[in-house]
Amino acid sequence: MISSLKGARTGLAAVQWLFFMFTNTIVIPLTIGHAFQLPPEEIAFTMQRAFLLTGAACLLQGWLGHRLALMEGQAGLWWGVIISLCASAPSMGLSLPELGGSLAVGVMLSGAAVIVLGLLGFGSVLQRWFNSFVMFVVLTLLGAQLVFIFAKGMLGLNDSESIDPAVASLSIAIVALTLWLNIRGRGFVRNFSILIGIVAGWAAYAILFPAAETEPAASGFAWRPFVWGKPDFYQLNAGIVLMSFITGLLSLSNTVATLKAAEELYGRPTTVRQYKGSLTVTGLMYMLSGIFSLVPFATYASSIGFLQSTRITERRPFMIGACAFALFGVCPPVAQWFASMPLTIGNAVLFVAYLSMLGSALRHLEGVQFSARTIYRVALPIFVGLAWMTIPNEAWVQMPALVRPLISNGLLMGILLTLMMEWIVPWERLDA
């Protein structure tokens, strides 16, 4: 009896991981495909490749990488940079295929660099750079960026310029339900609040909006390389290649922040071997992403919020969910059925899951006393990052094309600013 209950719990936890992976993945290939003006069939093929490689990346991390129940998925930092580059390509005199070819080269070069850094043990160096203050800034800005994205998504603003009151009301109701399950629920109910919220929201949406359209299904499966644009080494844009390379290195902040935040959940420090394995797997996925035109991967800091909400940290359900997700990528009917889930519902549930990231950030500052001078150690990078997130991309059109993707990204600017301040300002003397 006990073993059957444990098996049922593991199975449900695996399904919950599966939905978490899906809701974090589905919107990215859709938006990137539209940004590169790909035909519907190619977007569907890209979605299948994203499913398969995301599942494979999670399995590799759980088996050979950091060996923890932490999702490896297409990075939000990369996502925002690529969307920004697509929007600004005409002003830089680039066609989308030319942009895509330069992006692919930059992503693959950064992947090779990350593999080398991982094998050389550079993760331990990154760990020293990311002290408690940097971790607070990174986790806060990561959480803010993701919550902004999912808030817009649950209100239907990804597909429309105005809010549909009916859709928004349902999303808010699902947020309230999932939040109530997290706050008031106990045991089974709290552990599976994410799954309950998704199922309840999907069912309600199907009843209230039965005529909703879905993306067309793809017939078969295609490993088509360089669908964003084939690299032409005679027409590469050096600025795009350089920006891609820098973004790849800065995206490692996701991995370091997540592994450091996971130490509290798992009650043990992250080892040098885990950093080596994690960075090596991430670098490998960078290279595959460059070849098969996917947003490059990183360890998801949002996994911390998910684990805090569900309180299920075992690796087995995570590995089963990842395996199922990878298999769905090569099964078009199943992938299409999952793709029919309304994105507003997925965004509403993830909105709640990501709220607890603020708790992870605040715990890094426990016992810290700030003075009127040292408060700038965290205030400046956080408020600059948040302020930059509210500025539309069009406002930067007169800035040099080479640096525009960097300076227009609030998360990148916040991370760079906090690292520079830690290197330059002698905070310990000011605290004395």
C-alpha positions as a LaTeX table, in Angstrom:
\begin{tabular}{lrrr}
\hline
Residue & $x$ (\AA) & $y$ (\AA) & $z$ (\AA) \\
\hline
Met1 & 0.00 & 0.00 & 0.00 \\
Ile2 & 2.77 & 2.41 & 0.98 \\
Ser3 & 4.77 & 1.61 & $-2.16$ \\
Ser4 & 1.73 & 2.20 & $-4.37$ \\
Leu5 & 1.14 & 5.58 & $-2.70$ \\
Lys6 & 4.78 & 6.51 & $-3.24$ \\
Gly7 & 4.50 & 5.43 & $-6.87$ \\
Ala8 & 1.36 & 7.53 & $-7.37$ \\
Arg9 & 3.05 & 10.53 & $-5.73$ \\
Thr10 & 6.10 & 10.12 & $-7.98$ \\
Gly11 & 3.89 & 9.83 & $-11.05$ \\
Leu12 & 1.90 & 12.96 & $-10.22$ \\
Ala13 & 5.10 & 14.85 & $-9.42$ \\
Ala14 & 6.50 & 13.80 & $-12.81$ \\
Val15 & 3.34 & 15.07 & $-14.55$ \\
Gln16 & 3.67 & 18.34 & $-12.65$ \\
Trp17 & 7.28 & 18.70 & $-13.82$ \\
Leu18 & 6.12 & 17.91 & $-17.35$ \\
Phe19 & 3.59 & 20.75 & $-17.29$ \\
Phe20 & 6.15 & 23.11 & $-15.74$ \\
Met21 & 8.61 & 22.34 & $-18.54$ \\
Phe22 & 5.90 & 22.76 & $-21.13$ \\
Thr23 & 4.59 & 26.10 & $-19.87$ \\
Asn24 & 8.15 & 27.46 & $-19.66$ \\
Thr25 & 8.97 & 26.28 & $-23.18$ \\
Ile26 & 5.94 & 26.67 & $-25.45$ \\
Val27 & 5.81 & 30.46 & $-25.73$ \\
Ile28 & 9.49 & 30.87 & $-26.68$ \\
Pro29 & 9.61 & 29.06 & $-30.07$ \\
Leu30 & 6.27 & 30.66 & $-30.97$ \\
Thr31 & 7.45 & 34.23 & $-30.34$ \\
Ile32 & 10.90 & 33.67 & $-31.86$ \\
Gly33 & 9.37 & 32.02 & $-34.93$ \\
His34 & 7.11 & 35.01 & $-35.49$ \\
Ala35 & 10.03 & 37.39 & $-34.90$ \\
Phe36 & 12.00 & 35.66 & $-37.70$ \\
Gln37 & 8.85 & 35.52 & $-39.86$ \\
Leu38 & 9.01 & 31.73 & $-40.21$ \\
Pro39 & 6.09 & 29.87 & $-41.86$ \\
Pro40 & 3.64 & 28.05 & $-39.51$ \\
Glu41 & 4.97 & 24.60 & $-40.41$ \\
Glu42 & 8.54 & 25.63 & $-39.56$ \\
Ile43 & 7.39 & 27.10 & $-36.24$ \\
Ala44 & 5.72 & 23.77 & $-35.44$ \\
Phe45 & 8.94 & 21.89 & $-36.29$ \\
Thr46 & 10.90 & 24.33 & $-34.12$ \\
Met47 & 8.49 & 23.70 & $-31.25$ \\
Gln48 & 9.07 & 19.95 & $-31.52$ \\
Arg49 & 12.85 & 20.43 & $-31.51$ \\
Ala50 & 12.49 & 22.66 & $-28.45$ \\
Phe51 & 10.50 & 19.95 & $-26.63$ \\
Leu52 & 13.04 & 17.25 & $-27.47$ \\
Leu53 & 16.17 & 19.25 & $-26.68$ \\
Thr54 & 14.72 & 20.72 & $-23.47$ \\
Gly55 & 13.90 & 17.24 & $-22.21$ \\
Ala56 & 17.35 & 16.02 & $-23.25$ \\
Ala57 & 19.05 & 18.97 & $-21.55$ \\
Cys58 & 17.21 & 18.28 & $-18.29$ \\
Leu59 & 18.15 & 14.59 & $-18.47$ \\
Leu60 & 21.81 & 15.42 & $-19.13$ \\
Gln61 & 21.90 & 17.88 & $-16.22$ \\
Gly62 & 20.21 & 15.39 & $-13.90$ \\
Trp63 & 22.52 & 12.57 & $-14.96$ \\
Leu64 & 25.90 & 14.14 & $-15.78$ \\
Gly65 & 25.61 & 17.84 & $-14.88$ \\
His66 & 24.61 & 19.31 & $-11.53$ \\
Arg67 & 22.51 & 16.14 & $-10.75$ \\
Leu68 & 19.71 & 18.16 & $-9.13$ \\
Ala69 & 16.02 & 18.59 & $-9.94$ \\
Leu70 & 16.52 & 21.92 & $-11.71$ \\
Met71 & 15.10 & 22.62 & $-15.15$ \\
Glu72 & 17.46 & 23.38 & $-18.02$ \\
Gly73 & 15.54 & 25.41 & $-20.58$ \\
Gln74 & 15.71 & 28.19 & $-23.14$ \\
Ala75 & 17.04 & 31.19 & $-21.24$ \\
Gly76 & 14.92 & 34.28 & $-20.70$ \\
Leu77 & 18.02 & 36.47 & $-21.04$ \\
Trp78 & 18.79 & 35.05 & $-24.49$ \\
Trp79 & 15.10 & 35.24 & $-25.43$ \\
Gly80 & 14.91 & 38.96 & $-24.69$ \\
Val81 & 18.18 & 39.74 & $-26.52$ \\
Ile82 & 17.15 & 37.83 & $-29.66$ \\
Ile83 & 13.69 & 39.45 & $-29.77$ \\
Ser84 & 15.36 & 42.86 & $-29.40$ \\
Leu85 & 17.82 & 42.09 & $-32.21$ \\
Cys86 & 15.02 & 40.99 & $-34.55$ \\
Ala87 & 13.13 & 44.22 & $-33.86$ \\
Ser88 & 16.21 & 46.38 & $-34.51$ \\
Ala89 & 17.60 & 44.44 & $-37.51$ \\
Pro90 & 16.12 & 46.83 & $-40.14$ \\
Ser91 & 17.68 & 49.87 & $-38.42$ \\
Met92 & 21.05 & 48.08 & $-38.51$ \\
Gly93 & 20.71 & 47.39 & $-42.24$ \\
Leu94 & 20.44 & 43.62 & $-41.69$ \\
Ser95 & 17.98 & 41.14 & $-43.15$ \\
Leu96 & 16.60 & 38.53 & $-40.77$ \\
Pro97 & 18.55 & 35.66 & $-42.43$ \\
Glu98 & 21.78 & 37.69 & $-42.11$ \\
Leu99 & 20.98 & 38.33 & $-38.44$ \\
Gly100 & 20.20 & 34.66 & $-37.87$ \\
Gly101 & 23.44 & 33.50 & $-39.46$ \\
Ser102 & 25.54 & 35.85 & $-37.31$ \\
Leu103 & 23.57 & 34.85 & $-34.22$ \\
Ala104 & 24.24 & 31.16 & $-34.91$ \\
Val105 & 27.99 & 31.75 & $-35.12$ \\
Gly106 & 28.03 & 33.84 & $-31.92$ \\
Val107 & 25.96 & 31.25 & $-30.02$ \\
Met108 & 28.20 & 28.37 & $-31.11$ \\
Leu109 & 31.38 & 30.29 & $-30.24$ \\
Ser110 & 30.01 & 31.12 & $-26.78$ \\
Gly111 & 29.02 & 27.45 & $-26.38$ \\
Ala112 & 32.57 & 26.32 & $-27.12$ \\
Ala113 & 33.90 & 28.90 & $-24.64$ \\
Val114 & 31.48 & 27.77 & $-21.91$ \\
Ile115 & 32.51 & 24.12 & $-22.39$ \\
Val116 & 36.18 & 25.08 & $-22.00$ \\
Leu117 & 35.43 & 27.22 & $-18.95$ \\
Gly118 & 33.42 & 24.40 & $-17.42$ \\
Leu119 & 36.16 & 21.81 & $-17.93$ \\
Leu120 & 38.74 & 24.23 & $-16.49$ \\
Gly121 & 36.68 & 24.65 & $-13.32$ \\
Phe122 & 35.69 & 28.26 & $-13.98$ \\
Gly123 & 32.44 & 27.64 & $-12.09$ \\
Ser124 & 34.27 & 28.01 & $-8.78$ \\
Val125 & 35.54 & 31.43 & $-9.92$ \\
Leu126 & 32.02 & 32.51 & $-10.87$ \\
Gln127 & 30.84 & 31.32 & $-7.47$ \\
Arg128 & 33.24 & 33.73 & $-5.76$ \\
Trp129 & 32.04 & 36.62 & $-7.92$ \\
Phe130 & 28.43 & 35.95 & $-7.03$ \\
Asn131 & 28.43 & 36.90 & $-3.35$ \\
Ser132 & 25.26 & 37.45 & $-1.31$ \\
Phe133 & 24.70 & 40.98 & $-2.63$ \\
Val134 & 25.13 & 40.02 & $-6.28$ \\
Met135 & 22.84 & 37.02 & $-5.75$ \\
Phe136 & 20.15 & 39.26 & $-4.26$ \\
Val137 & 20.31 & 41.59 & $-7.27$ \\
Val138 & 20.37 & 38.78 & $-9.86$ \\
Leu139 & 17.49 & 36.81 & $-8.32$ \\
Thr140 & 15.39 & 39.93 & $-7.82$ \\
Leu141 & 15.86 & 41.13 & $-11.39$ \\
Leu142 & 15.36 & 37.63 & $-12.82$ \\
Gly143 & 12.15 & 37.28 & $-10.85$ \\
Ala144 & 10.97 & 40.73 & $-11.90$ \\
Gln145 & 11.64 & 40.12 & $-15.60$ \\
Leu146 & 9.84 & 36.78 & $-15.55$ \\
Val147 & 6.88 & 38.09 & $-13.55$ \\
Phe148 & 6.55 & 41.01 & $-16.00$ \\
Ile149 & 6.48 & 38.54 & $-18.91$ \\
Phe150 & 3.93 & 36.24 & $-17.31$ \\
Ala151 & 1.75 & 39.10 & $-16.08$ \\
Lys152 & 1.43 & 40.31 & $-19.68$ \\
Gly153 & 0.84 & 36.77 & $-20.87$ \\
Met154 & $-1.93$ & 35.96 & $-18.41$ \\
Leu155 & $-3.74$ & 39.17 & $-19.37$ \\
Gly156 & $-3.59$ & 38.17 & $-23.05$ \\
Leu157 & $-1.28$ & 41.02 & $-24.07$ \\
Asn158 & 1.04 & 38.71 & $-26.03$ \\
Asp159 & $-1.61$ & 38.29 & $-28.74$ \\
Ser160 & $-3.49$ & 41.58 & $-28.43$ \\
Glu161 & $-2.83$ & 45.23 & $-27.66$ \\
Ser162 & $-5.83$ & 45.40 & $-25.30$ \\
Ile163 & $-6.99$ & 43.31 & $-22.36$ \\
Asp164 & $-9.97$ & 41.00 & $-22.85$ \\
Pro165 & $-11.94$ & 41.29 & $-19.57$ \\
Ala166 & $-13.22$ & 37.69 & $-19.73$ \\
Val167 & $-9.78$ & 36.15 & $-20.36$ \\
Ala168 & $-8.13$ & 38.39 & $-17.77$ \\
Ser169 & $-10.79$ & 37.55 & $-15.17$ \\
Leu170 & $-10.26$ & 33.82 & $-15.66$ \\
Ser171 & $-6.47$ & 34.25 & $-15.38$ \\
Ile172 & $-6.82$ & 36.26 & $-12.17$ \\
Ala173 & $-9.14$ & 33.59 & $-10.78$ \\
Ile174 & $-6.53$ & 30.91 & $-11.52$ \\
Val175 & $-3.85$ & 33.05 & $-9.87$ \\
Ala176 & $-6.05$ & 33.37 & $-6.79$ \\
Leu177 & $-6.75$ & 29.61 & $-6.73$ \\
Thr178 & $-3.09$ & 28.62 & $-7.12$ \\
Leu179 & $-1.99$ & 31.20 & $-4.55$ \\
Trp180 & $-4.64$ & 30.03 & $-2.08$ \\
Leu181 & $-3.48$ & 26.40 & $-2.53$ \\
Asn182 & 0.10 & 27.48 & $-1.80$ \\
Ile183 & $-0.83$ & 29.52 & 1.27 \\
Arg184 & $-3.63$ & 27.45 & 2.81 \\
Gly185 & $-3.13$ & 24.03 & 1.27 \\
Arg186 & $-1.37$ & 21.23 & 3.10 \\
Gly187 & 0.36 & 18.04 & 2.12 \\
Phe188 & $-0.82$ & 16.68 & $-1.23$ \\
Val189 & $-2.81$ & 19.79 & $-2.16$ \\
Arg190 & 0.10 & 22.17 & $-1.65$ \\
Asn191 & 2.63 & 19.85 & $-3.29$ \\
Phe192 & 0.55 & 19.68 & $-6.46$ \\
Ser193 & $-0.85$ & 23.21 & $-6.50$ \\
Ile194 & 0.80 & 23.99 & $-9.85$ \\
Leu195 & $-0.72$ & 20.91 & $-11.49$ \\
Ile196 & $-4.14$ & 21.59 & $-9.96$ \\
Gly197 & $-4.04$ & 25.19 & $-11.18$ \\
Ile198 & $-3.14$ & 24.16 & $-14.74$ \\
Val199 & $-5.80$ & 21.43 & $-14.98$ \\
Ala200 & $-8.53$ & 23.61 & $-13.46$ \\
Gly201 & $-7.61$ & 26.59 & $-15.63$ \\
Trp202 & $-7.38$ & 24.56 & $-18.84$ \\
Ala203 & $-10.76$ & 22.95 & $-18.20$ \\
Ala204 & $-12.39$ & 26.31 & $-17.40$ \\
Tyr205 & $-10.88$ & 27.90 & $-20.50$ \\
Ala206 & $-12.13$ & 25.05 & $-22.73$ \\
Ile207 & $-15.66$ & 25.53 & $-21.38$ \\
Leu208 & $-15.70$ & 29.33 & $-21.55$ \\
Phe209 & $-13.81$ & 29.77 & $-24.84$ \\
Pro210 & $-14.43$ & 26.65 & $-26.95$ \\
Ala211 & $-13.60$ & 28.32 & $-30.28$ \\
Ala212 & $-10.00$ & 29.21 & $-29.40$ \\
Glu213 & $-7.57$ & 28.55 & $-32.26$ \\
Thr214 & $-4.29$ & 26.66 & $-31.96$ \\
Glu215 & $-1.12$ & 26.57 & $-34.02$ \\
Pro216 & $-1.27$ & 24.10 & $-36.96$ \\
Ala217 & 0.24 & 20.68 & $-36.42$ \\
Ala218 & 3.40 & 19.65 & $-38.21$ \\
Ser219 & 3.47 & 16.33 & $-40.04$ \\
Gly220 & 6.51 & 14.31 & $-39.04$ \\
Phe221 & 9.70 & 15.69 & $-37.52$ \\
Ala222 & 12.48 & 17.76 & $-39.07$ \\
Trp223 & 16.08 & 18.33 & $-37.94$ \\
Arg224 & 16.54 & 21.39 & $-40.11$ \\
Pro225 & 19.71 & 23.35 & $-39.27$ \\
Phe226 & 20.03 & 27.13 & $-39.41$ \\
Val227 & 16.38 & 27.97 & $-40.13$ \\
Trp228 & 16.99 & 31.51 & $-38.83$ \\
Gly229 & 19.64 & 31.97 & $-41.51$ \\
Lys230 & 22.71 & 30.08 & $-42.70$ \\
Pro231 & 26.09 & 31.45 & $-41.57$ \\
Asp232 & 27.99 & 33.17 & $-44.35$ \\
Phe233 & 31.49 & 33.85 & $-43.09$ \\
Tyr234 & 31.97 & 36.56 & $-45.70$ \\
Gln235 & 28.92 & 38.50 & $-44.50$ \\
Leu236 & 29.04 & 37.99 & $-40.75$ \\
Asn237 & 28.13 & 40.99 & $-38.61$ \\
Ala238 & 30.91 & 41.35 & $-36.05$ \\
Gly239 & 28.70 & 43.31 & $-33.66$ \\
Ile240 & 26.03 & 40.57 & $-33.58$ \\
Val241 & 28.64 & 37.85 & $-33.11$ \\
Leu242 & 30.28 & 39.81 & $-30.27$ \\
Met243 & 26.95 & 40.57 & $-28.59$ \\
Ser244 & 25.93 & 36.90 & $-28.80$ \\
Phe245 & 29.25 & 35.84 & $-27.28$ \\
Ile246 & 28.91 & 38.32 & $-24.38$ \\
Thr247 & 25.30 & 37.31 & $-23.79$ \\
Gly248 & 26.36 & 33.67 & $-23.63$ \\
Leu249 & 28.88 & 34.41 & $-20.89$ \\
Leu250 & 26.51 & 36.66 & $-18.93$ \\
Ser251 & 23.78 & 34.03 & $-19.16$ \\
Leu252 & 25.95 & 31.85 & $-16.93$ \\
Ser253 & 24.66 & 34.05 & $-14.11$ \\
Asn254 & 21.42 & 32.02 & $-14.36$ \\
Thr255 & 23.32 & 28.82 & $-13.65$ \\
Val256 & 25.39 & 30.22 & $-10.78$ \\
Ala257 & 22.41 & 31.96 & $-9.17$ \\
Thr258 & 20.27 & 28.84 & $-9.41$ \\
Leu259 & 22.90 & 26.46 & $-8.03$ \\
Lys260 & 23.69 & 28.80 & $-5.13$ \\
Ala261 & 19.99 & 29.23 & $-4.36$ \\
Ala262 & 19.54 & 25.45 & $-4.49$ \\
Glu263 & 22.08 & 24.97 & $-1.69$ \\
Glu264 & 19.51 & 26.07 & 0.88 \\
Leu265 & 16.83 & 23.78 & $-0.52$ \\
Tyr266 & 19.08 & 20.72 & $-0.62$ \\
Gly267 & 21.01 & 21.54 & 2.55 \\
Arg268 & 24.45 & 21.07 & 1.01 \\
Pro269 & 26.94 & 23.22 & $-0.92$ \\
Thr270 & 27.38 & 22.88 & $-4.66$ \\
Thr271 & 30.63 & 21.07 & $-5.47$ \\
Val272 & 33.27 & 21.95 & $-8.06$ \\
Arg273 & 32.30 & 18.80 & $-9.95$ \\
Gln274 & 28.69 & 19.95 & $-10.15$ \\
Tyr275 & 29.74 & 23.32 & $-11.57$ \\
Lys276 & 32.01 & 21.62 & $-14.11$ \\
Gly277 & 29.29 & 19.24 & $-15.22$ \\
Ser278 & 26.59 & 21.89 & $-15.33$ \\
Leu279 & 28.61 & 24.38 & $-17.40$ \\
Thr280 & 29.77 & 21.65 & $-19.78$ \\
Val281 & 26.21 & 20.50 & $-20.45$ \\
Thr282 & 25.04 & 24.12 & $-20.87$ \\
Gly283 & 27.85 & 24.78 & $-23.37$ \\
Leu284 & 26.90 & 21.68 & $-25.34$ \\
Met285 & 23.26 & 22.83 & $-25.47$ \\
Tyr286 & 24.45 & 26.28 & $-26.65$ \\
Met287 & 26.08 & 24.66 & $-29.65$ \\
Leu288 & 23.05 & 22.53 & $-30.49$ \\
Ser289 & 20.86 & 25.63 & $-30.12$ \\
Gly290 & 23.01 & 27.53 & $-32.60$ \\
Ile291 & 22.82 & 24.71 & $-35.14$ \\
Phe292 & 19.10 & 24.01 & $-34.81$ \\
Ser293 & 17.93 & 27.62 & $-34.35$ \\
Leu294 & 16.67 & 27.55 & $-30.77$ \\
Val295 & 17.05 & 30.06 & $-27.96$ \\
Pro296 & 20.17 & 28.88 & $-26.02$ \\
Phe297 & 19.76 & 27.09 & $-22.73$ \\
Ala298 & 20.48 & 27.84 & $-19.06$ \\
Thr299 & 19.58 & 26.41 & $-15.67$ \\
Tyr300 & 16.26 & 28.00 & $-14.69$ \\
Ala301 & 16.27 & 30.08 & $-11.53$ \\
Ser302 & 12.48 & 29.70 & $-11.60$ \\
Ser303 & 13.02 & 26.05 & $-10.64$ \\
Ile304 & 13.75 & 27.32 & $-7.13$ \\
Gly305 & 10.31 & 28.91 & $-6.89$ \\
Phe306 & 8.73 & 25.75 & $-8.30$ \\
Leu307 & 10.50 & 23.54 & $-5.74$ \\
Gln308 & 9.56 & 25.88 & $-2.90$ \\
Ser309 & 5.91 & 25.75 & $-4.01$ \\
Thr310 & 5.73 & 21.97 & $-4.45$ \\
Arg311 & 8.24 & 20.89 & $-1.77$ \\
Ile312 & 9.16 & 17.89 & $-3.93$ \\
Thr313 & 12.93 & 18.01 & $-4.46$ \\
Glu314 & 13.53 & 14.37 & $-5.44$ \\
Arg315 & 15.34 & 13.83 & $-8.72$ \\
Arg316 & 13.34 & 10.82 & $-9.94$ \\
Pro317 & 10.08 & 12.66 & $-10.77$ \\
Phe318 & 12.13 & 15.35 & $-12.52$ \\
Met319 & 13.92 & 12.79 & $-14.70$ \\
Ile320 & 10.67 & 11.00 & $-15.59$ \\
Gly321 & 9.02 & 14.30 & $-16.53$ \\
Ala322 & 12.04 & 15.29 & $-18.64$ \\
Cys323 & 12.04 & 11.94 & $-20.44$ \\
Ala324 & 8.32 & 12.26 & $-21.22$ \\
Phe325 & 8.81 & 15.83 & $-22.46$ \\
Ala326 & 11.61 & 14.73 & $-24.80$ \\
Leu327 & 9.44 & 11.91 & $-26.18$ \\
Phe328 & 6.56 & 14.31 & $-26.81$ \\
Gly329 & 8.87 & 16.26 & $-29.07$ \\
Val330 & 9.02 & 13.36 & $-31.55$ \\
Cys331 & 5.28 & 12.63 & $-31.34$ \\
Pro332 & 3.50 & 15.39 & $-33.31$ \\
Pro333 & $-0.08$ & 14.60 & $-32.15$ \\
Val334 & 0.92 & 14.70 & $-28.48$ \\
Ala335 & 2.98 & 17.85 & $-28.98$ \\
Gln336 & 0.05 & 19.46 & $-30.77$ \\
Trp337 & $-2.34$ & 18.54 & $-27.94$ \\
Phe338 & $-0.04$ & 20.16 & $-25.39$ \\
Ala339 & 0.33 & 23.16 & $-27.68$ \\
Ser340 & $-3.45$ & 23.63 & $-27.48$ \\
Met341 & $-3.18$ & 24.61 & $-23.82$ \\
Pro342 & $-4.09$ & 28.32 & $-23.54$ \\
Leu343 & $-0.96$ & 30.34 & $-22.85$ \\
Thr344 & $-2.90$ & 32.70 & $-20.57$ \\
Ile345 & $-3.50$ & 29.82 & $-18.14$ \\
Gly346 & 0.11 & 28.66 & $-18.21$ \\
Asn347 & 1.29 & 32.22 & $-17.60$ \\
Ala348 & $-1.16$ & 32.67 & $-14.71$ \\
Val349 & 0.11 & 29.56 & $-12.91$ \\
Leu350 & 3.76 & 30.42 & $-13.53$ \\
Phe351 & 3.12 & 33.94 & $-12.22$ \\
Val352 & 2.42 & 32.39 & $-8.81$ \\
Ala353 & 5.31 & 29.91 & $-9.00$ \\
Tyr354 & 7.80 & 32.70 & $-9.63$ \\
Leu355 & 6.66 & 34.94 & $-6.75$ \\
Ser356 & 8.62 & 32.90 & $-4.22$ \\
Met357 & 11.88 & 33.84 & $-5.96$ \\
Leu358 & 11.76 & 37.05 & $-3.94$ \\
Gly359 & 12.03 & 34.97 & $-0.77$ \\
Ser360 & 15.15 & 33.27 & $-2.15$ \\
Ala361 & 16.62 & 36.68 & $-2.93$ \\
Leu362 & 15.85 & 38.14 & 0.50 \\
Arg363 & 17.41 & 35.19 & 2.31 \\
His364 & 20.78 & 36.19 & 0.86 \\
Leu365 & 20.59 & 39.44 & 2.86 \\
Glu366 & 19.62 & 37.94 & 6.22 \\
Gly367 & 21.52 & 39.70 & 8.99 \\
Val368 & 22.98 & 42.37 & 6.67 \\
Gln369 & 22.92 & 45.94 & 7.97 \\
Phe370 & 22.99 & 48.77 & 5.44 \\
Ser371 & 24.14 & 52.32 & 6.03 \\
Ala372 & 23.14 & 55.45 & 4.11 \\
Arg373 & 26.13 & 54.81 & 1.82 \\
Thr374 & 26.19 & 51.02 & 1.45 \\
Ile375 & 22.50 & 50.80 & 0.51 \\
Tyr376 & 23.59 & 51.82 & $-3.00$ \\
Arg377 & 25.32 & 48.42 & $-3.21$ \\
Val378 & 21.96 & 46.86 & $-4.09$ \\
Ala379 & 19.66 & 49.85 & $-4.68$ \\
Leu380 & 21.46 & 51.20 & $-7.75$ \\
Pro381 & 21.67 & 47.97 & $-9.84$ \\
Ile382 & 18.14 & 46.89 & $-8.90$ \\
Phe383 & 16.43 & 50.19 & $-9.66$ \\
Val384 & 18.46 & 50.74 & $-12.84$ \\
Gly385 & 17.54 & 47.23 & $-14.00$ \\
Leu386 & 13.84 & 47.69 & $-13.17$ \\
Ala387 & 13.73 & 51.14 & $-14.76$ \\
Trp388 & 15.40 & 49.89 & $-17.96$ \\
Met389 & 12.82 & 47.07 & $-18.21$ \\
Thr390 & 10.04 & 49.64 & $-18.59$ \\
Ile391 & 11.71 & 51.50 & $-21.48$ \\
Pro392 & 10.43 & 50.36 & $-24.92$ \\
Asn393 & 12.95 & 49.09 & $-27.48$ \\
Glu394 & 12.04 & 51.90 & $-29.86$ \\
Ala395 & 13.51 & 54.45 & $-27.44$ \\
Trp396 & 17.04 & 53.17 & $-28.12$ \\
Val397 & 16.92 & 53.49 & $-31.90$ \\
Gln398 & 19.49 & 56.31 & $-32.03$ \\
Met399 & 22.07 & 54.42 & $-29.96$ \\
Pro400 & 24.94 & 52.63 & $-31.77$ \\
Ala401 & 23.75 & 49.30 & $-33.17$ \\
Leu402 & 26.74 & 47.46 & $-31.68$ \\
Val403 & 25.82 & 48.21 & $-28.06$ \\
Arg404 & 22.05 & 48.66 & $-28.39$ \\
Pro405 & 21.11 & 45.05 & $-27.46$ \\
Leu406 & 23.22 & 45.33 & $-24.31$ \\
Ile407 & 22.27 & 48.74 & $-22.96$ \\
Ser408 & 18.56 & 48.28 & $-23.71$ \\
Asn409 & 18.26 & 45.10 & $-21.61$ \\
Gly410 & 17.42 & 45.83 & $-17.97$ \\
Leu411 & 18.51 & 42.42 & $-16.69$ \\
Leu412 & 21.88 & 42.59 & $-18.45$ \\
Met413 & 22.51 & 46.13 & $-17.25$ \\
Gly414 & 21.60 & 45.27 & $-13.67$ \\
Ile415 & 23.90 & 42.22 & $-13.62$ \\
Leu416 & 26.80 & 44.11 & $-15.18$ \\
Leu417 & 26.34 & 47.05 & $-12.82$ \\
Thr418 & 26.27 & 44.96 & $-9.65$ \\
Leu419 & 29.38 & 43.01 & $-10.73$ \\
Met420 & 31.26 & 46.21 & $-11.58$ \\
Met421 & 30.33 & 47.80 & $-8.26$ \\
Glu422 & 31.55 & 44.73 & $-6.36$ \\
Trp423 & 34.88 & 44.87 & $-8.19$ \\
Ile424 & 35.44 & 48.62 & $-7.96$ \\
Val425 & 33.89 & 49.92 & $-4.71$ \\
Pro426 & 35.61 & 48.96 & $-1.40$ \\
Trp427 & 32.37 & 48.24 & 0.45 \\
Glu428 & 34.07 & 46.62 & 3.43 \\
Arg429 & 35.88 & 49.88 & 4.24 \\
Leu430 & 32.65 & 51.84 & 3.96 \\
Asp431 & 30.97 & 49.37 & 6.32 \\
Ala432 & 33.74 & 49.77 & 8.87 \\
\hline
\end{tabular}
